[in-house]
Short mmCIF file of C-alpha atoms in Angstrom, two decimals:
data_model
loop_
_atom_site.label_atom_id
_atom_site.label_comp_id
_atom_site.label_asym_id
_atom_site.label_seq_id
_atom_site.Cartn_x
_atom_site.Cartn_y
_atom_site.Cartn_z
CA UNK U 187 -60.42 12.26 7.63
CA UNK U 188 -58.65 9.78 4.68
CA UNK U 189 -55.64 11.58 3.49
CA UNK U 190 -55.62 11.63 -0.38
CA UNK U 191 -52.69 11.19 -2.75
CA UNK U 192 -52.72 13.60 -5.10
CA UNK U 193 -52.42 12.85 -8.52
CA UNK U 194 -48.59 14.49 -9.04
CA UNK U 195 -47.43 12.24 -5.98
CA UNK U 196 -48.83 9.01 -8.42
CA UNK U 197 -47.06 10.46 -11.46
CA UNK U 198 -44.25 10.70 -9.81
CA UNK U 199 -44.03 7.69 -8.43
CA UNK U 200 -45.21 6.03 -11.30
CA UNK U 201 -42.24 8.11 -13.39
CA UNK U 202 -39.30 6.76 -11.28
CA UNK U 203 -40.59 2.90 -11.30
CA UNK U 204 -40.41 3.87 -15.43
CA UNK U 205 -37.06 5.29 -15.14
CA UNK U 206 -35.63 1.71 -13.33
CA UNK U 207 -37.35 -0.86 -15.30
CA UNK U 208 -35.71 1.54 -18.62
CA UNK U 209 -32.18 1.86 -16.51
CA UNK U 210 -31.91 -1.74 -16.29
CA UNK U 211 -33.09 -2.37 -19.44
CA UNK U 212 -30.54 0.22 -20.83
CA UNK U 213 -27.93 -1.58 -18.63
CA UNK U 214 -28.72 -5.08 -20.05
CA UNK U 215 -28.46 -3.54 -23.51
CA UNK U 216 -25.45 -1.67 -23.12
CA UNK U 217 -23.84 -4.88 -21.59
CA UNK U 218 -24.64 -6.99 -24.79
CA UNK U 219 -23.65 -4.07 -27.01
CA UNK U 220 -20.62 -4.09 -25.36
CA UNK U 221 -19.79 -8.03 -25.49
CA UNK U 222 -20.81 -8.36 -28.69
CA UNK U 223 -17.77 -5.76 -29.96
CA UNK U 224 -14.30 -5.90 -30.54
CA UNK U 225 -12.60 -7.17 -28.82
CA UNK U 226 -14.82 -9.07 -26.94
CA UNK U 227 -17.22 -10.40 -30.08
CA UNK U 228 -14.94 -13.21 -31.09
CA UNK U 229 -14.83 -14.87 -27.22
CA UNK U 230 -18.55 -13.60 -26.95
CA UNK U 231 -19.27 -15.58 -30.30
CA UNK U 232 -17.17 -18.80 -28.87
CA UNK U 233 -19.10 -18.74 -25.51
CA UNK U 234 -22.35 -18.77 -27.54
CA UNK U 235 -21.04 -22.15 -28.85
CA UNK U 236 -19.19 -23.54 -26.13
CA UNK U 237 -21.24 -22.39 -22.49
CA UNK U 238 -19.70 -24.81 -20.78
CA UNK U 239 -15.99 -23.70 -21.50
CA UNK U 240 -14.46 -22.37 -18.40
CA UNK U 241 -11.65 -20.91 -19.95
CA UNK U 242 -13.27 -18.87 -22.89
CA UNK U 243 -15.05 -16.79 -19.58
CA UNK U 244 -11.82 -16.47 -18.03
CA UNK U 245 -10.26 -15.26 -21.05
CA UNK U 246 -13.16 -12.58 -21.62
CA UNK U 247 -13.09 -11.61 -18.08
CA UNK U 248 -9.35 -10.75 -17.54
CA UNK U 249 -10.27 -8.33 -21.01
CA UNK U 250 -13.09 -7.00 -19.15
CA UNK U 251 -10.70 -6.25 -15.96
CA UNK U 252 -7.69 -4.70 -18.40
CA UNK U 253 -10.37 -2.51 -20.10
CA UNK U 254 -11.90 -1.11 -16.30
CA UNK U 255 -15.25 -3.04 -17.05
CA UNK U 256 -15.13 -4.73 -13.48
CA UNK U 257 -18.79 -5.27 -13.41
CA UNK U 258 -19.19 -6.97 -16.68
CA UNK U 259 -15.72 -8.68 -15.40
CA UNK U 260 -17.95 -10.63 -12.66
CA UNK U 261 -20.00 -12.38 -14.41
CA UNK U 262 -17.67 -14.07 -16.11
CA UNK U 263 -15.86 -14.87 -13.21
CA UNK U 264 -18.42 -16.11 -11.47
CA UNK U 265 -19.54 -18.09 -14.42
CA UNK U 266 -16.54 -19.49 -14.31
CA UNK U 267 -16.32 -20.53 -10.94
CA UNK U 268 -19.51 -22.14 -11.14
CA UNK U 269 -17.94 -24.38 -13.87
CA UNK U 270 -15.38 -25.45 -12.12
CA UNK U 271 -14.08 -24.05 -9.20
CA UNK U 272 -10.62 -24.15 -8.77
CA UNK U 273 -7.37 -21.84 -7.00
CA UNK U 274 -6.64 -19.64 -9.93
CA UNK U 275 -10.02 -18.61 -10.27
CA UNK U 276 -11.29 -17.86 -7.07
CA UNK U 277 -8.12 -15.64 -6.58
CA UNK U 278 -9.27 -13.86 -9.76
CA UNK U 279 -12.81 -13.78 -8.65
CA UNK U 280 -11.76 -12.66 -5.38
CA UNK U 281 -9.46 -9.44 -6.76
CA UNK U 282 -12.44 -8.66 -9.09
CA UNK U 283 -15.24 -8.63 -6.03
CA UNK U 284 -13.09 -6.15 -4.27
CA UNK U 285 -12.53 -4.10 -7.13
CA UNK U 286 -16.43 -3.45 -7.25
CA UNK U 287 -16.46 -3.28 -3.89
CA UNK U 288 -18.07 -6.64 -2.39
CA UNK U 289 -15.91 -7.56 0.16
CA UNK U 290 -18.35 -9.47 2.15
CA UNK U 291 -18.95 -11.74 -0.82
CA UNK U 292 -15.08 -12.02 -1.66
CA UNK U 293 -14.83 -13.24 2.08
CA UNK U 294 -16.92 -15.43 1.89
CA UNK U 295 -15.92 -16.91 -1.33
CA UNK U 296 -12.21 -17.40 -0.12
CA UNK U 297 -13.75 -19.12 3.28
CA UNK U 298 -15.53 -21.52 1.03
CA UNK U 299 -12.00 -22.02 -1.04
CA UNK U 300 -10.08 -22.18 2.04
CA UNK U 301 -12.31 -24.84 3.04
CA UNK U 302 -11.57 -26.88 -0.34
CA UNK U 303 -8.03 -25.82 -0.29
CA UNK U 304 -6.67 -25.14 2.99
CA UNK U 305 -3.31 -25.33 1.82
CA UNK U 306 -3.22 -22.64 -0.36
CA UNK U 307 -0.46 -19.63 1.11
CA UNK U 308 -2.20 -17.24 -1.84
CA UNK U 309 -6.05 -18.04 -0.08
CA UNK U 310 -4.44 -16.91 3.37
CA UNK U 311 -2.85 -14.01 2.39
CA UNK U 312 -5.35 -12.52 0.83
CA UNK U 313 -8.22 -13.03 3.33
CA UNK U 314 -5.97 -11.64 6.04
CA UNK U 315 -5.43 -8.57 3.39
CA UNK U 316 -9.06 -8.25 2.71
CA UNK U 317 -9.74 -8.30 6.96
CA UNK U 318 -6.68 -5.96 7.58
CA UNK U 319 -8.35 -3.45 4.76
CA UNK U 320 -11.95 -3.68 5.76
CA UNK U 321 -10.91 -2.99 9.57
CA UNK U 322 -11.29 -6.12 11.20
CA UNK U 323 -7.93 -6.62 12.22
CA UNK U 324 -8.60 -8.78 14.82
CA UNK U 325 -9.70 -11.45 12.28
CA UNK U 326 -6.99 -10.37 10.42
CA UNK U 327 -4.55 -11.58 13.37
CA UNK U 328 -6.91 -14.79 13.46
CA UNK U 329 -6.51 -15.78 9.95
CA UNK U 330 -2.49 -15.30 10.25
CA UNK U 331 -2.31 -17.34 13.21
CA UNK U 332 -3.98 -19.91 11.71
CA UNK U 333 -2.09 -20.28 8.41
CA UNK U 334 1.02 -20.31 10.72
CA UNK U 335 -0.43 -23.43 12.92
CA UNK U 336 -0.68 -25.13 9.35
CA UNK U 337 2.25 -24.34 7.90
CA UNK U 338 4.72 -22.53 10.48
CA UNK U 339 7.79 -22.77 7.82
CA UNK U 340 5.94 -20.66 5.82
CA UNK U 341 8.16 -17.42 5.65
CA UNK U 342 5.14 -15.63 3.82
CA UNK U 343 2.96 -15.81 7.03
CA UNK U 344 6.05 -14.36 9.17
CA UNK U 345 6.14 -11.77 7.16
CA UNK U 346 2.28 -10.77 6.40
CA UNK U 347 1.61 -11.06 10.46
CA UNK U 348 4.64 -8.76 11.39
CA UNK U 349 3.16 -6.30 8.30
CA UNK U 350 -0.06 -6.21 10.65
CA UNK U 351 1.48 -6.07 13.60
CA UNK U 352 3.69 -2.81 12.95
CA UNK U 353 0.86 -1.10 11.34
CA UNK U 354 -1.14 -2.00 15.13
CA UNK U 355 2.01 -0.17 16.52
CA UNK U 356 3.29 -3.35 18.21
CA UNK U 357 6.47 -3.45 17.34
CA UNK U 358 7.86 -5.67 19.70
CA UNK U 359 5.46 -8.63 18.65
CA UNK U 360 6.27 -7.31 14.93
CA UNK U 361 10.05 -7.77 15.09
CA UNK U 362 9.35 -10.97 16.59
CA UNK U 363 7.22 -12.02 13.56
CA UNK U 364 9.85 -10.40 10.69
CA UNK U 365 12.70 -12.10 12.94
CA UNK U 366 10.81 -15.71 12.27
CA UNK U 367 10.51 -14.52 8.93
CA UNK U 368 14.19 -13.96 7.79
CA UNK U 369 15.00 -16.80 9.64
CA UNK U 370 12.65 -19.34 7.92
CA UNK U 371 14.08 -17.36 4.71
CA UNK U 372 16.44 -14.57 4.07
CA UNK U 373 15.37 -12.62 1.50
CA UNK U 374 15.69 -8.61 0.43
CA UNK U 375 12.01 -7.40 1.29
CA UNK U 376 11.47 -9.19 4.86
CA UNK U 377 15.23 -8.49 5.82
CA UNK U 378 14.56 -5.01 4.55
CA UNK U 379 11.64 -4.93 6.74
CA UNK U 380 13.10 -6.82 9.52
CA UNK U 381 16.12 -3.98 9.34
CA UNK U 382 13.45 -1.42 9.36
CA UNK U 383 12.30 -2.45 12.46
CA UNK U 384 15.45 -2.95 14.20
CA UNK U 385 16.23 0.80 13.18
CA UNK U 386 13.33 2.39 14.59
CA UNK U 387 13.76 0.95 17.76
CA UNK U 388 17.29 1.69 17.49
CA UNK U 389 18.44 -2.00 17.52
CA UNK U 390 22.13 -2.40 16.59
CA UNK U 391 21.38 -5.57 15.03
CA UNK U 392 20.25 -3.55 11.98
CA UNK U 393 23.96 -3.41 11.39
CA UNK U 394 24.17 -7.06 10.96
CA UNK U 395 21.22 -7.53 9.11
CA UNK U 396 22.00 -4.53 6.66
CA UNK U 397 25.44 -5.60 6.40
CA UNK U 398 24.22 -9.32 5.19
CA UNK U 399 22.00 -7.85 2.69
CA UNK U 400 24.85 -5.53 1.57
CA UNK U 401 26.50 -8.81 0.71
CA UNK U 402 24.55 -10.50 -1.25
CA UNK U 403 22.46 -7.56 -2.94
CA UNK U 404 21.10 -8.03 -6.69
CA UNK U 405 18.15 -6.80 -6.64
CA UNK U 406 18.85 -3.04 -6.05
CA UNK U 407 18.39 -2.55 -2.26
CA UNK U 408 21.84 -1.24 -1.71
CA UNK U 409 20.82 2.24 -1.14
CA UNK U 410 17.79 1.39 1.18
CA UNK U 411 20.17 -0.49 2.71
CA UNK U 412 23.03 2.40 3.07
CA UNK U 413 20.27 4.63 3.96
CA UNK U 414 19.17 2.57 7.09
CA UNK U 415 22.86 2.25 8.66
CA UNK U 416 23.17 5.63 8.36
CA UNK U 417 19.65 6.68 10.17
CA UNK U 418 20.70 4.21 12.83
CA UNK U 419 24.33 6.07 13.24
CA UNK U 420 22.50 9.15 12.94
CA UNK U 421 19.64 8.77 15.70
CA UNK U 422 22.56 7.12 17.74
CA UNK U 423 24.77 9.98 17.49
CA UNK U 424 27.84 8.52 15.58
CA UNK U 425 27.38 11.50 13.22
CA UNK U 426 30.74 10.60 10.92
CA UNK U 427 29.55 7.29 10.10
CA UNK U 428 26.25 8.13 9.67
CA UNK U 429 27.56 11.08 7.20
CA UNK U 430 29.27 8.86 4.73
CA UNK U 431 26.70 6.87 4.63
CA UNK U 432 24.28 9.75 3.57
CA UNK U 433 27.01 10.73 0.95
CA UNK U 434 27.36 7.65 -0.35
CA UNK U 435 23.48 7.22 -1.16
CA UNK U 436 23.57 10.82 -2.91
CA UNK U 437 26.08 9.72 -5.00
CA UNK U 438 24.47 6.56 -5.49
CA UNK U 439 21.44 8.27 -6.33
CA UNK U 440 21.70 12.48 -6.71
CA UNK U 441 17.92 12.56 -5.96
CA UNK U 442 17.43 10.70 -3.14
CA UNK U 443 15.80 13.13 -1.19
CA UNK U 444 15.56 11.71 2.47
CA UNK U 445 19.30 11.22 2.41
CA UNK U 446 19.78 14.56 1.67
CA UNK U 447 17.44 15.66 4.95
CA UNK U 448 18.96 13.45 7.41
CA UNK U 449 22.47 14.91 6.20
CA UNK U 450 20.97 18.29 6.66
CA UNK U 451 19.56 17.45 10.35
CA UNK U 452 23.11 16.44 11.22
CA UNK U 453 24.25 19.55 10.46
CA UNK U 454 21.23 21.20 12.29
CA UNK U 455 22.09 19.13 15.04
CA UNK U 456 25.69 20.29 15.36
CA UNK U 457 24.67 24.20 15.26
CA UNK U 458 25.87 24.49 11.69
CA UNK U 459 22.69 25.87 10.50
CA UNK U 460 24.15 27.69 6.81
CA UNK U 461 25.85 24.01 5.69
CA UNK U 462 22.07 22.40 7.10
CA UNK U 463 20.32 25.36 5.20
CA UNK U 464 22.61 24.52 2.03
CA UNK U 465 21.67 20.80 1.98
CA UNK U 466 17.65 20.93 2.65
CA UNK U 467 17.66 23.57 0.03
CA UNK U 468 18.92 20.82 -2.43
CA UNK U 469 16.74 18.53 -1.00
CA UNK U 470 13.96 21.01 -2.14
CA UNK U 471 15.46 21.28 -5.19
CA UNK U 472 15.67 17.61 -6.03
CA UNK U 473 12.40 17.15 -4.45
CA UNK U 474 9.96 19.69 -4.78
CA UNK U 475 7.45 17.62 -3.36
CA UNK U 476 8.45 16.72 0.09
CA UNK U 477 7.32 18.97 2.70
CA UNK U 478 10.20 17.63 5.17
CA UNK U 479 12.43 19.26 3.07
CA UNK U 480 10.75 22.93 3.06
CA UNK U 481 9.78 22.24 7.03
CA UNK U 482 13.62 21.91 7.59
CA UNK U 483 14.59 25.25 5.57
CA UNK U 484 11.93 27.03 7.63
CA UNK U 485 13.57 25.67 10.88
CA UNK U 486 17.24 27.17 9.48
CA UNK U 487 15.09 30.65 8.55
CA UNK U 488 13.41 30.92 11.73
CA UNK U 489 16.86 29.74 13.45
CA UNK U 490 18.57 32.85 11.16
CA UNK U 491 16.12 34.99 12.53
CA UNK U 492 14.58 35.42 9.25
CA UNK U 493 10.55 34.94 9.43
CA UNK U 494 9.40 36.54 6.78
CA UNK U 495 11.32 33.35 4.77
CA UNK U 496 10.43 30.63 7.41
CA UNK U 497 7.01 31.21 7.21
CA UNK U 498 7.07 31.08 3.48
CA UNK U 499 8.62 27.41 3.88
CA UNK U 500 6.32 26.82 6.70
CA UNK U 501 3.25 27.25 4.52
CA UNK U 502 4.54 25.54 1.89
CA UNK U 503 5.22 21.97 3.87
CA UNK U 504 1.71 22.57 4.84
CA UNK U 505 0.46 23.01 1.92
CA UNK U 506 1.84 19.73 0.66
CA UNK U 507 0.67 17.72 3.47
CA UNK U 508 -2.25 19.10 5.43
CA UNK U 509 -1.75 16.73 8.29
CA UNK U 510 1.98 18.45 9.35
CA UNK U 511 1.41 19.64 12.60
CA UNK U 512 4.89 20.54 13.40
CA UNK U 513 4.72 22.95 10.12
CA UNK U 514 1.28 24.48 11.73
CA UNK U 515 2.83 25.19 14.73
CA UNK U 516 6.11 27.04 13.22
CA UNK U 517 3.52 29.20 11.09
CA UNK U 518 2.26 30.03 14.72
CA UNK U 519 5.37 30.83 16.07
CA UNK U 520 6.77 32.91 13.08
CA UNK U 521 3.30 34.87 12.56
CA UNK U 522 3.29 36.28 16.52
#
């Protein structure tokens, strides 16, 4: 037997084609009402009389971006690009596309640019950041590798390849890029980086580095710096050195929380759990925020015998970050 539609199933469908044909009309409206205002009227006006001016759209789209209309923003750019399609734009174009969330289409655009200017460190770096954020690290790897076979004095590439690499956990291979890195160019952030490395596998030669960017720091490192010697000193056991270090950070900087925990672990380490208790309670204090600093009181608490208090501290590093397993597991303990 034919099945028939009733008449409510045609009404409605009929009733939602309505409501898109009005939506985008509203859209289309509210997107004219909108460039035809201040501030946008005047460039709106000069775009009427000169379509063919590249720069008027650029100028109207960077407003667009500054005022969160990243939608409206795209035509513009893409308008633009269309004129004439050079660097500067399709880097703007690019940033805009991912801010609306089309980063198949800003892929392919910087392929396309690559293509025109394959020369370009800015074009690289930001299709292996666009890869590396969309998941395809693999083809994030790719597109490194190939910007270093052009250019292999390139400290930039060094640098963005060993970023990748330590986030893939390879550190080896990553301390290998940051190493080419510094050496191609010494600067603060990749010797920073390079030094961050070297500490984490407990590499002395984070001495060296840190020590050469002690040297010739302007740009306000110094306590990053300081910081690093003394986690090295600390996870190596040379708990003086280490110490001063820490000291010298907090009186660098009184709020510099994570010095303040690593002095406090030192202590913990060394069985003197009321001087350890003393400092992570100022880290607290300084810090309210950090749940290593309340994880580390309920340590001393639970150490003093006194779980009513650790679990407190417990639940409260938990409660600031959800993912703190070590805090779940002293709640466990405390709580039996």
């Amino acid at each position: 037997m034919k099945k028939c539609v009733s008449i409510p199933v045609l009404l409605v469908g009929w009733l939602c084609w309505l409501c898109s044909c009005t939506s985008g009309n509203n859209d289309r409206v509210s997107a004219e009402k909108i460039l035809n205002t201040p501030p946008y009227a005047g460039l709106t006006d000069s775009i009427q009389q000169f379509p063919k001016n590249q720069e008027l759209y650029m100028q109207r789209a960077v407003l667009l971006s500054q005022n969160n209309l990243h939608e409206l923003a795209m035509a513009d750019y893409k308008k633009a690009w269309e004129i004439k399609p050079d660097e500067f734009v399709a880097l703007k174009y690019v940033s805009n596309l991912m801010l609306v969330n089309k980063p198949e289409e800003a892929i392919r655009l910087l392929k396309e640019s690559l293509a025109k200017w394959p020369a370009n460190p800015d074009l690289h770096r930001r299709l292996g950041e666009i890869y590396t954020q969309t998941g395809e690290n693999n083809k994030a790897m790719a597109q490194y590798d190939e910007w270093a076979q052009q250019d292999s004095m390139n400290f930039e590439v060094w640098y963005e390849k060993g970023v990748l690499l330590a986030q893939l956990n390879d550190t080896p291979a990553a301390i290998q890029a940051m190493e080419k890195s510094y050496q191609v160019q010494p600067l603060n952030y990749n010797g920073l980086a390079l030094a961050s490395l070297y500490a984490a596998t407990l590499n002395p030669k984070v001495i060296t580095i840190c020590d050469e960017l002690i040297r010739k720091d302007t740009s306000g490192i110094l306590n990053d710096v300081l910081y690093l010697k003394g986690s090295y000193y600390s996870d190596t056991k040379q708990y003086d050195k280490a110490m001063q270090l820490f000291n010298e950070c907090i009186s660098r900087d009184w709020k510099f929380a994570d010095a303040y925990i690593e002095k406090g672990i030192i202590f913990h380490d060394l069985k003197k759990i009321d001087s350890a208790l003393k400092v992570f309670t100022m880290a607290a204090t300084v810090a309210n925020t950090n749940p290593d600093a309340w994880y580390w009181m309920a340590r001393c608490y639970e150490e003093q015998g006194k779980k009513d208090l650790a679990l407190v501290n417990y639940k409260r590093a938990l409660a600031i970050d959800k993912r703190f397993d070590e805090a779940r597991e002293g709640i466990r303990r405390v709580e039996k």
